Short mmCIF file of C-alpha atoms in Angstrom, two decimals:
data_model
loop_
_atom_site.label_atom_id
_atom_site.label_comp_id
_atom_site.label_asym_id
_atom_site.label_seq_id
_atom_site.Cartn_x
_atom_site.Cartn_y
_atom_site.Cartn_z
CA UNK A 611 0.00 0.00 0.00
CA UNK A 612 1.13 3.57 -0.64
CA UNK A 613 1.77 5.37 2.63
CA UNK A 614 0.93 9.08 2.66
CA UNK A 615 2.81 11.29 5.13
CA UNK A 616 1.22 14.68 5.65
CA UNK A 617 2.75 17.60 7.55
CA UNK A 618 2.33 19.55 9.64
CA UNK A 619 -0.49 17.96 11.60
CA UNK A 620 -1.40 21.34 13.04
CA UNK A 621 -0.98 24.82 11.65
CA UNK A 622 -2.02 28.19 13.08
CA UNK A 623 -2.28 31.23 10.82
CA UNK A 624 -4.11 34.54 10.53
CA UNK A 625 -6.58 35.61 7.85
CA UNK A 626 -4.71 37.11 4.94
CA UNK A 627 -1.63 34.94 5.42
CA UNK A 628 -0.50 32.17 3.10
CA UNK A 629 0.13 28.60 4.23
CA UNK A 630 1.47 25.39 2.71
CA UNK A 631 0.78 21.77 3.59
CA UNK A 632 3.08 18.97 2.52
CA UNK A 633 2.16 15.45 1.49
CA UNK A 634 4.73 12.76 0.71
CA UNK A 635 4.01 9.37 -0.85
CA UNK A 636 6.03 6.25 -0.06
CA UNK A 637 6.45 5.61 -3.77
CA UNK A 638 5.77 7.50 -6.97
CA UNK A 639 2.10 8.24 -7.60
CA UNK A 640 2.75 10.32 -10.72
CA UNK A 641 0.45 13.32 -10.26
CA UNK A 642 -2.48 11.36 -8.83
CA UNK A 643 -2.95 13.31 -5.65
CA UNK A 644 -6.16 14.85 -4.33
CA UNK A 645 -6.81 17.33 -1.53
CA UNK A 646 -9.98 17.47 0.56
CA UNK A 647 -11.37 19.91 3.10
CA UNK A 648 -13.25 18.75 6.19
CA UNK A 649 -15.43 21.15 8.19
CA UNK A 650 -17.85 20.43 11.05
CA UNK A 651 -21.43 20.08 9.91
CA UNK A 652 -20.51 20.01 6.22
CA UNK A 653 -19.78 17.21 3.81
CA UNK A 654 -16.15 16.70 2.84
CA UNK A 655 -15.18 18.79 -0.12
CA UNK A 656 -12.86 17.85 -2.96
CA UNK A 657 -10.57 20.81 -3.63
CA UNK A 658 -7.91 19.57 -6.04
CA UNK A 659 -7.20 16.38 -7.96
CA UNK A 660 -4.45 15.13 -10.20
CA UNK A 661 -2.00 17.17 -8.21
CA UNK A 662 -2.98 20.61 -9.44
CA UNK A 663 -6.41 20.56 -11.09
CA UNK A 664 -8.91 22.67 -9.19
CA UNK A 665 -12.32 21.07 -8.73
CA UNK A 666 -15.15 23.21 -10.02
CA UNK A 667 -16.04 25.76 -7.36
CA UNK A 668 -12.66 25.71 -5.59
CA UNK A 669 -11.45 29.29 -5.11
CA UNK A 670 -8.34 30.26 -7.02
CA UNK A 671 -6.46 31.05 -3.78
CA UNK A 672 -6.03 27.28 -3.47
CA UNK A 673 -3.29 25.66 -5.52
CA UNK A 674 -1.65 22.27 -5.66
CA UNK A 675 1.75 21.29 -6.95
CA UNK A 676 4.07 18.35 -7.12
CA UNK A 677 4.61 15.03 -8.81
CA UNK A 678 6.17 11.68 -8.03
CA UNK A 679 6.35 11.56 -4.24
CA UNK A 680 6.25 15.18 -3.06
CA UNK A 681 3.18 17.39 -3.14
CA UNK A 682 2.09 20.70 -1.67
CA UNK A 683 -1.23 22.41 -1.06
CA UNK A 684 -0.91 26.19 -0.85
CA UNK A 685 -3.63 28.54 0.30
CA UNK A 686 -2.93 32.19 -0.43
CA UNK A 687 -4.55 35.03 1.47
CA UNK A 688 -6.50 32.91 3.95
CA UNK A 689 -10.20 33.62 4.32
CA UNK A 690 -12.11 32.86 7.57
CA UNK A 691 -13.90 29.94 5.87
CA UNK A 692 -10.57 28.23 5.09
CA UNK A 693 -9.93 27.21 8.68
CA UNK A 694 -10.59 23.48 8.56
CA UNK A 695 -8.89 20.10 8.36
CA UNK A 696 -7.19 19.17 5.10
CA UNK A 697 -6.40 15.68 3.84
CA UNK A 698 -4.32 14.50 0.93
CA UNK A 699 -5.15 11.22 -0.82
CA UNK A 700 -3.41 9.29 -3.57
CA UNK A 701 -5.63 8.15 -6.42
CA UNK A 702 -2.95 6.32 -8.38
CA UNK A 703 -3.86 2.83 -7.20
CA UNK A 704 -6.10 0.81 -4.90
CA UNK A 705 -6.15 0.69 -1.97
CA UNK A 706 -6.69 4.42 -1.96
CA UNK A 707 -4.82 5.96 0.96
CA UNK A 708 -5.08 9.25 2.81
CA UNK A 709 -2.68 11.40 4.74
CA UNK A 710 -3.31 11.84 8.46
CA UNK A 711 -4.69 15.36 8.07
CA UNK A 712 -3.67 18.93 8.85
CA UNK A 713 -5.77 21.05 11.15
CA UNK A 714 -5.57 24.71 10.13
CA UNK A 715 -6.61 26.99 12.96
CA UNK A 716 -6.92 30.72 13.37
CA UNK A 717 -3.97 32.27 15.21
CA UNK B 1500 -27.69 19.18 -6.44
CA UNK B 1501 -25.84 15.97 -5.64
CA UNK B 1502 -27.06 14.36 -2.42
CA UNK B 1503 -25.81 11.25 -0.68
CA UNK B 1504 -27.67 10.23 2.47
CA UNK B 1505 -26.39 7.35 4.58
CA UNK B 1506 -28.55 5.35 6.95
CA UNK B 1507 -28.45 2.14 8.95
CA UNK B 1508 -25.77 2.98 11.48
CA UNK B 1509 -25.99 2.16 15.16
CA UNK B 1510 -24.60 0.21 18.09
CA UNK B 1511 -23.81 -3.44 17.44
CA UNK B 1512 -22.05 -6.16 19.41
CA UNK B 1513 -18.74 -7.61 18.24
CA UNK B 1514 -19.24 -10.46 15.81
CA UNK B 1515 -22.65 -9.24 14.70
CA UNK B 1516 -23.74 -7.70 11.38
CA UNK B 1517 -25.00 -4.36 10.17
CA UNK B 1518 -26.01 -3.07 6.75
CA UNK B 1519 -25.53 0.54 5.69
CA UNK B 1520 -27.42 2.21 2.87
CA UNK B 1521 -26.68 5.33 0.89
CA UNK B 1522 -29.48 6.97 -1.09
CA UNK B 1523 -28.22 9.02 -4.01
CA UNK B 1524 -29.94 11.83 -5.88
CA UNK B 1525 -29.11 14.76 -8.12
CA UNK B 1526 -26.99 12.78 -10.57
CA UNK B 1527 -27.16 9.67 -12.75
CA UNK B 1528 -26.20 7.10 -10.13
CA UNK B 1529 -25.69 4.29 -12.64
CA UNK B 1530 -22.92 6.26 -14.37
CA UNK B 1531 -20.69 6.45 -11.29
CA UNK B 1532 -18.40 4.18 -9.38
CA UNK B 1533 -19.17 4.49 -5.66
CA UNK B 1534 -17.11 4.11 -2.51
CA UNK B 1535 -17.33 3.79 1.25
CA UNK B 1536 -14.80 5.70 3.35
CA UNK B 1537 -14.66 5.58 7.15
CA UNK B 1538 -13.29 7.71 9.94
CA UNK B 1539 -12.66 6.27 13.38
CA UNK B 1540 -13.17 8.66 16.34
CA UNK B 1541 -10.46 11.34 16.39
CA UNK B 1542 -8.72 9.68 13.44
CA UNK B 1543 -8.23 10.35 9.75
CA UNK B 1544 -10.03 9.09 6.69
CA UNK B 1545 -9.71 5.47 5.55
CA UNK B 1546 -10.97 4.08 2.25
CA UNK B 1547 -13.02 0.91 2.74
CA UNK B 1548 -14.38 -0.28 -0.60
CA UNK B 1549 -15.35 0.73 -4.13
CA UNK B 1550 -17.85 -0.72 -6.59
CA UNK B 1551 -17.93 -0.05 -10.30
CA UNK B 1552 -20.84 1.78 -11.91
CA UNK B 1553 -22.50 -1.47 -13.01
CA UNK B 1554 -21.58 -3.55 -9.97
CA UNK B 1555 -19.32 -5.86 -11.95
CA UNK B 1556 -16.13 -4.96 -10.06
CA UNK B 1557 -15.47 -4.46 -6.37
CA UNK B 1558 -12.35 -3.47 -4.42
CA UNK B 1559 -11.76 -3.73 -0.66
CA UNK B 1560 -9.11 -2.81 1.84
CA UNK B 1561 -7.43 -5.88 3.26
CA UNK B 1562 -8.78 -5.46 6.78
CA UNK B 1563 -12.41 -5.83 5.62
CA UNK B 1564 -12.01 -8.40 2.84
CA UNK B 1565 -14.22 -11.41 3.49
CA UNK B 1566 -16.25 -9.53 6.13
CA UNK B 1567 -17.71 -6.54 4.25
CA UNK B 1568 -19.64 -6.58 0.98
CA UNK B 1569 -20.29 -3.51 -1.13
CA UNK B 1570 -23.25 -3.64 -3.50
CA UNK B 1571 -25.63 -1.34 -5.34
CA UNK B 1572 -29.12 -1.18 -6.77
CA UNK B 1573 -29.06 1.17 -9.72
CA UNK B 1574 -32.84 1.04 -10.10
CA UNK B 1575 -33.13 2.47 -6.59
CA UNK B 1576 -30.03 4.72 -6.82
CA UNK B 1577 -28.81 3.14 -3.61
CA UNK B 1578 -25.42 1.94 -2.42
CA UNK B 1579 -25.01 -0.64 0.34
CA UNK B 1580 -22.35 -1.91 2.70
CA UNK B 1581 -23.04 -5.23 4.39
CA UNK B 1582 -20.75 -5.54 7.39
CA UNK B 1583 -20.38 -8.97 9.00
CA UNK B 1584 -18.20 -10.22 11.85
CA UNK B 1585 -17.83 -6.70 13.12
CA UNK B 1586 -14.88 -5.81 15.35
CA UNK B 1587 -14.27 -2.95 17.75
CA UNK B 1588 -11.78 -1.50 15.25
CA UNK B 1589 -14.63 -1.08 12.75
CA UNK B 1590 -16.11 1.62 14.98
CA UNK B 1591 -16.25 4.72 12.80
CA UNK B 1592 -18.38 7.12 10.87
CA UNK B 1593 -18.97 5.62 7.43
CA UNK B 1594 -19.28 7.93 4.43
CA UNK B 1595 -20.46 7.06 0.99
CA UNK B 1596 -18.88 8.95 -1.88
CA UNK B 1597 -18.76 9.04 -5.63
CA UNK B 1598 -15.48 7.52 -6.87
CA UNK B 1599 -14.26 9.02 -10.12
CA UNK B 1600 -11.13 6.94 -10.82
CA UNK B 1601 -10.16 7.16 -7.18
CA UNK B 1602 -11.21 10.77 -6.62
CA UNK B 1603 -14.10 11.21 -4.21
CA UNK B 1604 -15.91 14.21 -5.63
CA UNK B 1605 -19.11 14.06 -3.59
CA UNK B 1606 -19.61 12.84 -0.03
CA UNK B 1607 -22.48 12.07 2.29
CA UNK B 1608 -22.82 13.28 5.87
CA UNK B 1609 -21.94 9.89 7.29
CA UNK B 1610 -23.49 7.13 9.40
CA UNK B 1611 -22.06 6.29 12.81
CA UNK B 1612 -21.25 2.66 13.62
CA UNK B 1613 -20.21 1.63 17.11
CA UNK B 1614 -19.07 -1.93 17.76
CA UNK B 1615 -19.16 -2.64 21.46
CA UNK B 1616 -20.51 -5.15 23.94
#
């Protein structure tokens, strides 16, 4: 199985700042990496897939980069609604595997 | 609007069975592969199983193979997860999701399953 290592597990930032979350795969997954947002009381939301393709409706302040084993989610100019938990997930092969999550909190 | 609504969760004793359902609406259910993903309390997300759009192919994580069965009824736009021989480590919230070549682009709100004596 492909192990996904996500860091940091916790991140505190202020609205307007930019943050980055890292996700590393235990072997090459090409560009088959997705990012999800989890918020209380809402269904999980797909933000980005195939490494850098924004899902319809994802604001342009979100961006994804990387290939092979190293990936990054960047959120520029944080909005209040961005404070949530973020997960990466490889979609290169089954079993699909997720990172352990990053909780982004307001500083 | 895409809607996925899970039902059938609850408290069950170890070794017993439970069947989850997921009612889909707002899209052509029979065109989509579907998945179950779970989240144990205070833990991250864990893929459980996927079924192809026509039910001809199924995929499972190793820890549930032989115990869980994913199925679907396209006429009813409903996804199922039959869970047998349940263990305490199966305690989680179970989400159904559309599975577009491994990308979960729509999720339900989840059904809580607690396995305890």
